[in-house]
Coordinates of C-alpha atoms and ligand atoms in Angstrom, one line a residue:
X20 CA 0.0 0.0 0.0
X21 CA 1.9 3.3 -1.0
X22 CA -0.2 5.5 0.3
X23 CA -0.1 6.1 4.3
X24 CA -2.0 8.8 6.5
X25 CA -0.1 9.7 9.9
X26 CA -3.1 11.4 12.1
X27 CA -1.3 12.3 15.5
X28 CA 1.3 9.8 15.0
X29 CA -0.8 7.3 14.1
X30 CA 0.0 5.8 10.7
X31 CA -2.6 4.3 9.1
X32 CA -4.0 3.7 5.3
X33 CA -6.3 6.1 4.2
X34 CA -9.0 3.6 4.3
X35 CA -8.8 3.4 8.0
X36 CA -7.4 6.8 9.1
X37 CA -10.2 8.6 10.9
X38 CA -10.4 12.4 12.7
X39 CA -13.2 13.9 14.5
X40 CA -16.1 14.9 13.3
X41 CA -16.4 18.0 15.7
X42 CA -12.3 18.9 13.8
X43 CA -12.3 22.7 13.2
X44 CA -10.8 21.9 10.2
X45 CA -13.6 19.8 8.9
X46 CA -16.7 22.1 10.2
X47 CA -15.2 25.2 9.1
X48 CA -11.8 24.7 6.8
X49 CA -10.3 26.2 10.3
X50 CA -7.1 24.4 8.9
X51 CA -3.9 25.2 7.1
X52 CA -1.6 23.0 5.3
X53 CA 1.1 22.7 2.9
X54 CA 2.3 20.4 0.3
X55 CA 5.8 19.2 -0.7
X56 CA 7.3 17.0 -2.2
X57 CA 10.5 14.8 -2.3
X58 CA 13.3 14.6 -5.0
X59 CA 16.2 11.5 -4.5
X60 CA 13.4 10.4 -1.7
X61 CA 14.1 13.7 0.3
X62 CA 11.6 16.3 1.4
X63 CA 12.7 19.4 -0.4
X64 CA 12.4 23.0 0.6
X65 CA 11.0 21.2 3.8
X66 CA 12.4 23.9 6.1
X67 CA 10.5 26.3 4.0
X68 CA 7.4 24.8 4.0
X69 CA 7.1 24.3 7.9
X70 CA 8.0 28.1 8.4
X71 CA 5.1 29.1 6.0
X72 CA 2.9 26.4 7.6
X73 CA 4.1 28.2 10.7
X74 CA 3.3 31.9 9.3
X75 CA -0.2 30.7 8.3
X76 CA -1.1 29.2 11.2
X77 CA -0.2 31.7 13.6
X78 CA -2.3 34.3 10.9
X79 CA -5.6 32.3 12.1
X80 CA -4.4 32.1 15.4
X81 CA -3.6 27.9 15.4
X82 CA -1.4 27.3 18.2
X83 CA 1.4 25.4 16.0
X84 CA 3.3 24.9 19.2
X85 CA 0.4 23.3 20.9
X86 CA 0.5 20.2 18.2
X87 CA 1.1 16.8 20.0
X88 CA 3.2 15.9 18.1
X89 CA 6.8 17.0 16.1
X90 CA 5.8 17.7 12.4
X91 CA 8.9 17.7 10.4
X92 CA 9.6 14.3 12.6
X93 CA 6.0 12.9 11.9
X94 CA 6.7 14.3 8.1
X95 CA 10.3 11.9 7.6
X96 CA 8.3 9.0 9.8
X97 CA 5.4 9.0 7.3
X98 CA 7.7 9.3 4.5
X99 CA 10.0 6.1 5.6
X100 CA 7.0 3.8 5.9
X101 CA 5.6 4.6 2.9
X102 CA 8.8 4.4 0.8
X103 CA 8.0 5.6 -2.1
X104 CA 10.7 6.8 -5.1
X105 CA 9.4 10.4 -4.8
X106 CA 6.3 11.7 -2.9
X107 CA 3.9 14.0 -2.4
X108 CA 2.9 15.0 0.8
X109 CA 0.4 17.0 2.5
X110 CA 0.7 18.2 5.7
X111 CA -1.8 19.4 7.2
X112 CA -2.3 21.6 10.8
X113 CA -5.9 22.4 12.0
X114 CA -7.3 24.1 15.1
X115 CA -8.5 20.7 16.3
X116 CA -11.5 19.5 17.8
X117 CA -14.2 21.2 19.4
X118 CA -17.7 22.3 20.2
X119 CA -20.2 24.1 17.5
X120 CA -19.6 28.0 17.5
X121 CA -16.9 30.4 16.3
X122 CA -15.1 30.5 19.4
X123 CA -12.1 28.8 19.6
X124 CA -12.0 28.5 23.3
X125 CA -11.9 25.2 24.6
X126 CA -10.9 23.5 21.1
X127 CA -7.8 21.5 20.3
X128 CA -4.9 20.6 20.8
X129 CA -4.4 21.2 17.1
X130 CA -5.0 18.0 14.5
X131 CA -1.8 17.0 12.4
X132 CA -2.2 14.7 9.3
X133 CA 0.6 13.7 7.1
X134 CA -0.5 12.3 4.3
X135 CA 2.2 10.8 1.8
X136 CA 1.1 9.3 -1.7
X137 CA 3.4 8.4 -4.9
X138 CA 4.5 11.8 -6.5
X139 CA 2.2 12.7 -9.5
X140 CA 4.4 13.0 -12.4
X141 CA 4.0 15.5 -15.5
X142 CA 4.3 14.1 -18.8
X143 CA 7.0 15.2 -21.0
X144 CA 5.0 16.5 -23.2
X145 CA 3.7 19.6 -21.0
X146 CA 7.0 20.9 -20.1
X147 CA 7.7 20.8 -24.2
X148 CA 4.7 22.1 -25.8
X149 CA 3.1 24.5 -22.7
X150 CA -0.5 23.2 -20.9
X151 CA -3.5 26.2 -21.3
X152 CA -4.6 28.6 -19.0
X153 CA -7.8 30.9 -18.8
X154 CA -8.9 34.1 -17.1
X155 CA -11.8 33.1 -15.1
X156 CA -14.2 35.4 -13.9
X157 CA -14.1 33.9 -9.9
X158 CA -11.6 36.5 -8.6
X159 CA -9.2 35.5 -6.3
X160 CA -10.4 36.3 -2.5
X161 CA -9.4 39.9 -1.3
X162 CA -6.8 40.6 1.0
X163 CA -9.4 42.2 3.2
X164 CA -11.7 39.4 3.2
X165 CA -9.6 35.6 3.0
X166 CA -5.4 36.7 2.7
X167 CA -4.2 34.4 0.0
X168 CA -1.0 34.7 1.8
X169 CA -2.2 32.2 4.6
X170 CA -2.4 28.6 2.8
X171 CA -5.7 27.5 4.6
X172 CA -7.6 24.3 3.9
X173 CA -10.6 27.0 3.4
X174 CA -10.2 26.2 -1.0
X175 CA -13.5 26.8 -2.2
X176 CA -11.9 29.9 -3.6
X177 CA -9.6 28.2 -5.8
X178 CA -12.1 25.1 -6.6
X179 CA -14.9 27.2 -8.2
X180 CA -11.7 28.7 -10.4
X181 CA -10.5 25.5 -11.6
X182 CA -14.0 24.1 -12.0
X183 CA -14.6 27.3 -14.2
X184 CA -11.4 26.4 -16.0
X185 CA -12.3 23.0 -16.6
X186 CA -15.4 24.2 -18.2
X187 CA -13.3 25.7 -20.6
X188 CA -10.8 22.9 -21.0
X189 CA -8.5 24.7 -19.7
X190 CA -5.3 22.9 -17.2
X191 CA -5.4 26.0 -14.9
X192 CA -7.8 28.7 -14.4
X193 CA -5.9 32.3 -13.7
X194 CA -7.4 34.6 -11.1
X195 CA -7.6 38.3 -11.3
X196 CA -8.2 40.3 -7.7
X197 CA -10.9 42.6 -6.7
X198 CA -9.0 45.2 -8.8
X199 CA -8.8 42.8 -12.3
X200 CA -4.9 42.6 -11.5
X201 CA -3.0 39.2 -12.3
X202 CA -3.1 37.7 -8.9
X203 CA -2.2 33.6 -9.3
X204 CA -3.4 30.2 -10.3
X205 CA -5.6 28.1 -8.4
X206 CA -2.7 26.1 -7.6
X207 CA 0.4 27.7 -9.0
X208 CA 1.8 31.5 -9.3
X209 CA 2.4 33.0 -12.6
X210 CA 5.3 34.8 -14.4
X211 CA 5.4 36.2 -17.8
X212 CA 8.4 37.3 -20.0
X213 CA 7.9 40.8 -21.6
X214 CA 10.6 42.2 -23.9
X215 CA 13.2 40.1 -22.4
X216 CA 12.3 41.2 -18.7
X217 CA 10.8 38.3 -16.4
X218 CA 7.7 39.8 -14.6
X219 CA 5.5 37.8 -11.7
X220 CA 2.5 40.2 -9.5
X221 CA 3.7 41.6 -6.0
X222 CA 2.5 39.3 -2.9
X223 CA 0.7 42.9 -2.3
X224 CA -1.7 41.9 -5.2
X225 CA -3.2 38.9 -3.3
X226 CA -1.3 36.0 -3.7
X227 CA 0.6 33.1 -1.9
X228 CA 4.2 33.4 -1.4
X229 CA 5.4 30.3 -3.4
X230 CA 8.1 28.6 -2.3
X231 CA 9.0 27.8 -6.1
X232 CA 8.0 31.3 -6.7
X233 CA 10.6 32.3 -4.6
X234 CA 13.0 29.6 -6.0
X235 CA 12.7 30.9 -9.5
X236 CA 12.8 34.1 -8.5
X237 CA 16.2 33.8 -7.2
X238 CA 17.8 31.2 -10.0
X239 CA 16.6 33.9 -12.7
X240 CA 18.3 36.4 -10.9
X241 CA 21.8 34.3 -10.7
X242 CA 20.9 33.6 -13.5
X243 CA 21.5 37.0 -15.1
X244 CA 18.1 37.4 -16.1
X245 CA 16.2 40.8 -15.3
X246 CA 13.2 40.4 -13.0
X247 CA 10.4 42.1 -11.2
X248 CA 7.5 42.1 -9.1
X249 CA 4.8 44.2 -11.0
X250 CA 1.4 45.2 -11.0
X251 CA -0.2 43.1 -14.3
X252 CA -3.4 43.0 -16.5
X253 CA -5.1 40.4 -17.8
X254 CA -3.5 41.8 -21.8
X255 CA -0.1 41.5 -20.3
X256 CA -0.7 38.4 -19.9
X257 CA -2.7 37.9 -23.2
X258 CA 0.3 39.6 -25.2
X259 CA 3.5 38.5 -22.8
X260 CA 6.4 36.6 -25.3
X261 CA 6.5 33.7 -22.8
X262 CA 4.5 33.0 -19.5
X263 CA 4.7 29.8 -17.2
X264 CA 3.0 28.5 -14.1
X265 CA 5.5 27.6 -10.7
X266 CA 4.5 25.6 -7.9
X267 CA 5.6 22.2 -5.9
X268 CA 4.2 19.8 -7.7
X269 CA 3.9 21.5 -11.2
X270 CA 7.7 22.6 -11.0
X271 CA 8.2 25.2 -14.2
X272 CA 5.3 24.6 -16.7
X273 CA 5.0 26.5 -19.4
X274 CA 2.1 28.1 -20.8
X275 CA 0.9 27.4 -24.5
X276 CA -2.3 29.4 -25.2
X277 CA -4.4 31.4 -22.5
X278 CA -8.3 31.6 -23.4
X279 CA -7.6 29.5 -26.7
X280 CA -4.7 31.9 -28.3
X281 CA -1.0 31.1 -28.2
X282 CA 1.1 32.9 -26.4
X283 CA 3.6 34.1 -28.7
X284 CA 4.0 31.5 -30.5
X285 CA 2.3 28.9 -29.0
X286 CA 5.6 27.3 -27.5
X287 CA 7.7 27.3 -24.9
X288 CA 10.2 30.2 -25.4
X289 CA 13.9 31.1 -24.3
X290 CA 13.8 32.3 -21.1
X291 CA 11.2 29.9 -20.1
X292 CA 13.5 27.2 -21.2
X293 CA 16.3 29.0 -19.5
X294 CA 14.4 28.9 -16.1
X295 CA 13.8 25.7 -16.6
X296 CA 16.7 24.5 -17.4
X297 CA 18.5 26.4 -14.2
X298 CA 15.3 24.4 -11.9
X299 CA 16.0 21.5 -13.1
X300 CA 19.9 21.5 -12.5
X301 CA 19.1 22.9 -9.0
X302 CA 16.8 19.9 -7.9
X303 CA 19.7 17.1 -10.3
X304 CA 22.3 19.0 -7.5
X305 CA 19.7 18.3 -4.7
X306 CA 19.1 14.5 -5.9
X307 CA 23.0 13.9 -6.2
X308 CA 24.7 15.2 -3.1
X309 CA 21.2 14.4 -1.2
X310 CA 22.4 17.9 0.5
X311 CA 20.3 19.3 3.7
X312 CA 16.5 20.0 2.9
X313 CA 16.4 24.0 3.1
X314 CA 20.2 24.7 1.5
X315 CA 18.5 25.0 -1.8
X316 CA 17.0 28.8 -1.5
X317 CA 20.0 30.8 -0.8
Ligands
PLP410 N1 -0.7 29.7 -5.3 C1 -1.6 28.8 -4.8 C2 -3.0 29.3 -4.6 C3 -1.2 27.5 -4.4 O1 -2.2 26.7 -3.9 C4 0.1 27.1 -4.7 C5 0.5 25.7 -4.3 O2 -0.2 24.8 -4.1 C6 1.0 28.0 -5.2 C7 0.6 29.3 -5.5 C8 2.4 27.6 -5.5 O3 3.1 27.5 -4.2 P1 4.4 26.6 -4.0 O4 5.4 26.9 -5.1 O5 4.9 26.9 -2.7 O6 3.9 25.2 -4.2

Protein backbone atom coordinates (compact mmCIF):
# COMPACT_ATOMS: atom_id res chain seq x y z
CA UNK A 1 0.00 0.00 0.00
CA UNK A 2 1.87 3.29 -1.03
CA UNK A 3 -0.20 5.49 0.29
CA UNK A 4 -0.08 6.14 4.26
CA UNK A 5 -2.01 8.83 6.47
CA UNK A 6 -0.08 9.65 9.88
CA UNK A 7 -3.09 11.42 12.07
CA UNK A 8 -1.34 12.32 15.48
CA UNK A 9 1.31 9.76 15.05
CA UNK A 10 -0.76 7.29 14.15
CA UNK A 11 0.00 5.75 10.68
CA UNK A 12 -2.64 4.27 9.13
CA UNK A 13 -4.02 3.66 5.30
CA UNK A 14 -6.34 6.08 4.24
CA UNK A 15 -8.97 3.57 4.35
CA UNK A 16 -8.82 3.38 8.04
CA UNK A 17 -7.38 6.78 9.11
CA UNK A 18 -10.21 8.63 10.94
CA UNK A 19 -10.36 12.41 12.65
CA UNK A 20 -13.23 13.88 14.54
CA UNK A 21 -16.11 14.88 13.30
CA UNK A 22 -16.40 18.01 15.71
CA UNK A 23 -12.28 18.94 13.79
CA UNK A 24 -12.34 22.73 13.22
CA UNK A 25 -10.81 21.87 10.18
CA UNK A 26 -13.60 19.77 8.93
CA UNK A 27 -16.75 22.13 10.22
CA UNK A 28 -15.17 25.19 9.11
CA UNK A 29 -11.82 24.72 6.79
CA UNK A 30 -10.33 26.23 10.28
CA UNK A 31 -7.13 24.43 8.91
CA UNK A 32 -3.92 25.23 7.06
CA UNK A 33 -1.61 23.05 5.31
CA UNK A 34 1.14 22.66 2.94
CA UNK A 35 2.33 20.35 0.27
CA UNK A 36 5.84 19.24 -0.67
CA UNK A 37 7.30 16.95 -2.21
CA UNK A 38 10.49 14.84 -2.26
CA UNK A 39 13.35 14.63 -4.97
CA UNK A 40 16.17 11.51 -4.50
CA UNK A 41 13.39 10.38 -1.70
CA UNK A 42 14.10 13.65 0.31
CA UNK A 43 11.57 16.30 1.45
CA UNK A 44 12.66 19.38 -0.37
CA UNK A 45 12.40 23.01 0.62
CA UNK A 46 10.97 21.18 3.81
CA UNK A 47 12.37 23.90 6.12
CA UNK A 48 10.46 26.34 3.98
CA UNK A 49 7.36 24.79 4.05
CA UNK A 50 7.10 24.33 7.90
CA UNK A 51 8.05 28.09 8.40
CA UNK A 52 5.10 29.07 5.97
CA UNK A 53 2.92 26.39 7.64
CA UNK A 54 4.06 28.23 10.73
CA UNK A 55 3.32 31.94 9.33
CA UNK A 56 -0.24 30.71 8.26
CA UNK A 57 -1.11 29.25 11.19
CA UNK A 58 -0.19 31.70 13.58
CA UNK A 59 -2.34 34.34 10.93
CA UNK A 60 -5.58 32.26 12.12
CA UNK A 61 -4.42 32.06 15.38
CA UNK A 62 -3.57 27.93 15.42
CA UNK A 63 -1.43 27.35 18.16
CA UNK A 64 1.43 25.45 16.02
CA UNK A 65 3.29 24.93 19.23
CA UNK A 66 0.36 23.25 20.95
CA UNK A 67 0.48 20.25 18.20
CA UNK A 68 1.13 16.83 20.03
CA UNK A 69 3.24 15.92 18.07
CA UNK A 70 6.78 16.96 16.15
CA UNK A 71 5.75 17.66 12.38
CA UNK A 72 8.94 17.75 10.40
CA UNK A 73 9.59 14.27 12.57
CA UNK A 74 6.02 12.88 11.89
CA UNK A 75 6.72 14.31 8.11
CA UNK A 76 10.34 11.95 7.61
CA UNK A 77 8.29 9.04 9.76
CA UNK A 78 5.43 9.01 7.35
CA UNK A 79 7.72 9.27 4.53
CA UNK A 80 10.01 6.11 5.57
CA UNK A 81 7.00 3.81 5.91
CA UNK A 82 5.63 4.58 2.85
CA UNK A 83 8.80 4.42 0.78
CA UNK A 84 7.98 5.61 -2.15
CA UNK A 85 10.66 6.80 -5.13
CA UNK A 86 9.42 10.42 -4.84
CA UNK A 87 6.30 11.75 -2.94
CA UNK A 88 3.92 13.97 -2.44
CA UNK A 89 2.91 14.98 0.79
CA UNK A 90 0.37 17.05 2.54
CA UNK A 91 0.73 18.24 5.75
CA UNK A 92 -1.82 19.40 7.22
CA UNK A 93 -2.34 21.60 10.81
CA UNK A 94 -5.91 22.40 11.96
CA UNK A 95 -7.31 24.07 15.11
CA UNK A 96 -8.54 20.67 16.30
CA UNK A 97 -11.51 19.51 17.84
CA UNK A 98 -14.17 21.23 19.40
CA UNK A 99 -17.69 22.32 20.23
CA UNK A 100 -20.16 24.08 17.54
CA UNK A 101 -19.59 28.03 17.49
CA UNK A 102 -16.90 30.40 16.31
CA UNK A 103 -15.11 30.53 19.44
CA UNK A 104 -12.06 28.80 19.63
CA UNK A 105 -11.99 28.53 23.33
CA UNK A 106 -11.93 25.20 24.58
CA UNK A 107 -10.85 23.53 21.14
CA UNK A 108 -7.82 21.52 20.26
CA UNK A 109 -4.90 20.64 20.82
CA UNK A 110 -4.39 21.18 17.15
CA UNK A 111 -4.97 18.01 14.53
CA UNK A 112 -1.77 17.05 12.43
CA UNK A 113 -2.18 14.73 9.35
CA UNK A 114 0.64 13.73 7.12
CA UNK A 115 -0.47 12.31 4.27
CA UNK A 116 2.23 10.81 1.76
CA UNK A 117 1.14 9.31 -1.74
CA UNK A 118 3.42 8.44 -4.87
CA UNK A 119 4.52 11.82 -6.52
CA UNK A 120 2.22 12.65 -9.50
CA UNK A 121 4.42 13.04 -12.39
CA UNK A 122 4.05 15.52 -15.45
CA UNK A 123 4.29 14.10 -18.81
CA UNK A 124 7.00 15.24 -20.97
CA UNK A 125 4.96 16.54 -23.25
CA UNK A 126 3.66 19.64 -20.99
CA UNK A 127 6.98 20.88 -20.14
CA UNK A 128 7.68 20.80 -24.20
CA UNK A 129 4.72 22.10 -25.82
CA UNK A 130 3.07 24.46 -22.67
CA UNK A 131 -0.50 23.20 -20.86
CA UNK A 132 -3.52 26.24 -21.33
CA UNK A 133 -4.60 28.61 -19.05
CA UNK A 134 -7.83 30.88 -18.79
CA UNK A 135 -8.90 34.07 -17.14
CA UNK A 136 -11.80 33.08 -15.11
CA UNK A 137 -14.18 35.42 -13.95
CA UNK A 138 -14.09 33.87 -9.94
CA UNK A 139 -11.55 36.52 -8.61
CA UNK A 140 -9.17 35.50 -6.27
CA UNK A 141 -10.40 36.34 -2.50
CA UNK A 142 -9.36 39.95 -1.27
CA UNK A 143 -6.83 40.56 0.96
CA UNK A 144 -9.37 42.18 3.23
CA UNK A 145 -11.75 39.43 3.23
CA UNK A 146 -9.57 35.60 3.04
CA UNK A 147 -5.38 36.70 2.68
CA UNK A 148 -4.20 34.38 -0.01
CA UNK A 149 -0.95 34.67 1.82
CA UNK A 150 -2.17 32.21 4.59
CA UNK A 151 -2.42 28.63 2.80
CA UNK A 152 -5.67 27.51 4.59
CA UNK A 153 -7.59 24.32 3.85
CA UNK A 154 -10.57 27.02 3.42
CA UNK A 155 -10.25 26.22 -0.99
CA UNK A 156 -13.55 26.84 -2.17
CA UNK A 157 -11.87 29.86 -3.64
CA UNK A 158 -9.62 28.19 -5.77
CA UNK A 159 -12.08 25.13 -6.56
CA UNK A 160 -14.91 27.16 -8.20
CA UNK A 161 -11.74 28.67 -10.35
CA UNK A 162 -10.54 25.54 -11.59
CA UNK A 163 -14.02 24.10 -11.97
CA UNK A 164 -14.58 27.31 -14.20
CA UNK A 165 -11.40 26.43 -15.98
CA UNK A 166 -12.27 23.01 -16.61
CA UNK A 167 -15.41 24.19 -18.25
CA UNK A 168 -13.33 25.74 -20.62
CA UNK A 169 -10.78 22.89 -20.96
CA UNK A 170 -8.54 24.68 -19.74
CA UNK A 171 -5.31 22.85 -17.18
CA UNK A 172 -5.41 25.99 -14.87
CA UNK A 173 -7.85 28.71 -14.40
CA UNK A 174 -5.95 32.25 -13.74
CA UNK A 175 -7.37 34.64 -11.14
CA UNK A 176 -7.57 38.33 -11.27
CA UNK A 177 -8.24 40.32 -7.68
CA UNK A 178 -10.94 42.56 -6.73
CA UNK A 179 -9.03 45.20 -8.78
CA UNK A 180 -8.84 42.77 -12.27
CA UNK A 181 -4.88 42.55 -11.51
CA UNK A 182 -3.01 39.25 -12.32
CA UNK A 183 -3.11 37.69 -8.86
CA UNK A 184 -2.20 33.56 -9.35
CA UNK A 185 -3.44 30.17 -10.29
CA UNK A 186 -5.58 28.09 -8.44
CA UNK A 187 -2.68 26.11 -7.62
CA UNK A 188 0.39 27.68 -9.00
CA UNK A 189 1.82 31.55 -9.29
CA UNK A 190 2.40 33.04 -12.58
CA UNK A 191 5.27 34.76 -14.36
CA UNK A 192 5.36 36.16 -17.83
CA UNK A 193 8.42 37.29 -19.99
CA UNK A 194 7.86 40.78 -21.58
CA UNK A 195 10.60 42.18 -23.86
CA UNK A 196 13.21 40.06 -22.37
CA UNK A 197 12.30 41.17 -18.65
CA UNK A 198 10.83 38.26 -16.39
CA UNK A 199 7.72 39.78 -14.62
CA UNK A 200 5.51 37.83 -11.70
CA UNK A 201 2.49 40.19 -9.50
CA UNK A 202 3.74 41.60 -5.98
CA UNK A 203 2.49 39.34 -2.93
CA UNK A 204 0.67 42.89 -2.30
CA UNK A 205 -1.73 41.94 -5.19
CA UNK A 206 -3.24 38.93 -3.25
CA UNK A 207 -1.34 36.01 -3.72
CA UNK A 208 0.60 33.09 -1.93
CA UNK A 209 4.23 33.43 -1.37
CA UNK A 210 5.38 30.34 -3.44
CA UNK A 211 8.11 28.61 -2.35
CA UNK A 212 8.99 27.80 -6.12
CA UNK A 213 7.97 31.33 -6.74
CA UNK A 214 10.59 32.31 -4.64
CA UNK A 215 12.98 29.55 -6.01
CA UNK A 216 12.65 30.91 -9.49
CA UNK A 217 12.79 34.12 -8.49
CA UNK A 218 16.23 33.76 -7.24
CA UNK A 219 17.84 31.20 -9.97
CA UNK A 220 16.62 33.94 -12.72
CA UNK A 221 18.30 36.43 -10.90
CA UNK A 222 21.84 34.31 -10.73
CA UNK A 223 20.90 33.58 -13.54
CA UNK A 224 21.50 37.02 -15.06
CA UNK A 225 18.07 37.44 -16.14
CA UNK A 226 16.18 40.85 -15.33
CA UNK A 227 13.20 40.45 -12.97
CA UNK A 228 10.36 42.13 -11.17
CA UNK A 229 7.51 42.07 -9.14
CA UNK A 230 4.82 44.25 -10.98
CA UNK A 231 1.42 45.23 -10.95
CA UNK A 232 -0.19 43.12 -14.30
CA UNK A 233 -3.39 43.02 -16.53
CA UNK A 234 -5.06 40.40 -17.83
CA UNK A 235 -3.52 41.82 -21.76
CA UNK A 236 -0.14 41.54 -20.30
CA UNK A 237 -0.69 38.40 -19.86
CA UNK A 238 -2.75 37.88 -23.20
CA UNK A 239 0.27 39.58 -25.22
CA UNK A 240 3.51 38.50 -22.81
CA UNK A 241 6.43 36.57 -25.34
CA UNK A 242 6.49 33.75 -22.81
CA UNK A 243 4.52 33.00 -19.54
CA UNK A 244 4.73 29.84 -17.25
CA UNK A 245 2.99 28.53 -14.14
CA UNK A 246 5.45 27.57 -10.73
CA UNK A 247 4.49 25.57 -7.93
CA UNK A 248 5.59 22.22 -5.94
CA UNK A 249 4.20 19.78 -7.66
CA UNK A 250 3.92 21.54 -11.20
CA UNK A 251 7.71 22.56 -11.00
CA UNK A 252 8.18 25.22 -14.22
CA UNK A 253 5.34 24.55 -16.66
CA UNK A 254 4.98 26.55 -19.40
CA UNK A 255 2.14 28.09 -20.79
CA UNK A 256 0.89 27.42 -24.54
CA UNK A 257 -2.29 29.44 -25.17
CA UNK A 258 -4.43 31.44 -22.45
CA UNK A 259 -8.28 31.60 -23.39
CA UNK A 260 -7.58 29.51 -26.69
CA UNK A 261 -4.67 31.90 -28.27
CA UNK A 262 -1.03 31.11 -28.16
CA UNK A 263 1.10 32.94 -26.44
CA UNK A 264 3.55 34.09 -28.66
CA UNK A 265 3.97 31.54 -30.55
CA UNK A 266 2.27 28.94 -29.04
CA UNK A 267 5.58 27.34 -27.52
CA UNK A 268 7.71 27.35 -24.89
CA UNK A 269 10.17 30.24 -25.39
CA UNK A 270 13.92 31.08 -24.29
CA UNK A 271 13.78 32.35 -21.14
CA UNK A 272 11.20 29.95 -20.10
CA UNK A 273 13.52 27.24 -21.18
CA UNK A 274 16.31 28.99 -19.55
CA UNK A 275 14.43 28.89 -16.11
CA UNK A 276 13.77 25.67 -16.63
CA UNK A 277 16.69 24.45 -17.38
CA UNK A 278 18.55 26.38 -14.22
CA UNK A 279 15.35 24.38 -11.87
CA UNK A 280 16.00 21.45 -13.07
CA UNK A 281 19.89 21.54 -12.49
CA UNK A 282 19.15 22.93 -8.98
CA UNK A 283 16.78 19.89 -7.91
CA UNK A 284 19.68 17.14 -10.33
CA UNK A 285 22.34 18.98 -7.49
CA UNK A 286 19.71 18.26 -4.67
CA UNK A 287 19.12 14.53 -5.85
CA UNK A 288 22.99 13.91 -6.17
CA UNK A 289 24.68 15.22 -3.09
CA UNK A 290 21.16 14.39 -1.22
CA UNK A 291 22.45 17.88 0.51
CA UNK A 292 20.33 19.31 3.72
CA UNK A 293 16.54 20.04 2.88
CA UNK A 294 16.36 24.02 3.10
CA UNK A 295 20.19 24.74 1.53
CA UNK A 296 18.49 24.99 -1.81
CA UNK A 297 17.04 28.77 -1.49
CA UNK A 298 19.99 30.81 -0.76
N1 LIG B 1 -0.69 29.66 -5.30
C1 LIG B 1 -1.60 28.82 -4.77
C2 LIG B 1 -2.99 29.31 -4.57
C3 LIG B 1 -1.24 27.52 -4.43
O1 LIG B 1 -2.16 26.69 -3.88
C4 LIG B 1 0.09 27.09 -4.66
C5 LIG B 1 0.53 25.73 -4.31
O2 LIG B 1 -0.24 24.83 -4.15
C6 LIG B 1 1.00 27.97 -5.22
C7 LIG B 1 0.59 29.27 -5.51
C8 LIG B 1 2.43 27.56 -5.46
O3 LIG B 1 3.13 27.51 -4.25
P1 LIG B 1 4.39 26.57 -4.02
O4 LIG B 1 5.40 26.94 -5.07
O5 LIG B 1 4.85 26.91 -2.65
O6 LIG B 1 3.92 25.17 -4.16
Amino acid sequence: MPERINVNGILSPPETATISPIDRGFLYGDSVYETLRTYGGRPFLLREHLDRLRRSATQLGIPYDLATVEIDREVERTLSDASLPEAAVRVVLSRGAGPIGYDPEGCGPPTVVVYVRPCPVIPETWLREGVDVAIVRVTRNARSALDPAIKSSNLLNNFLAWREAHGLAAYEPILLNDRERLAEGASSNLFLVRANRLLTPPLSEGLLEGITRGLVLDLARSDGIETSEETLQADDLRHADEAFLTSTLKGVLPIRRCDGWPIRHGRPGPITRRVLASFEQRVQAVTKTGSAPGSILR
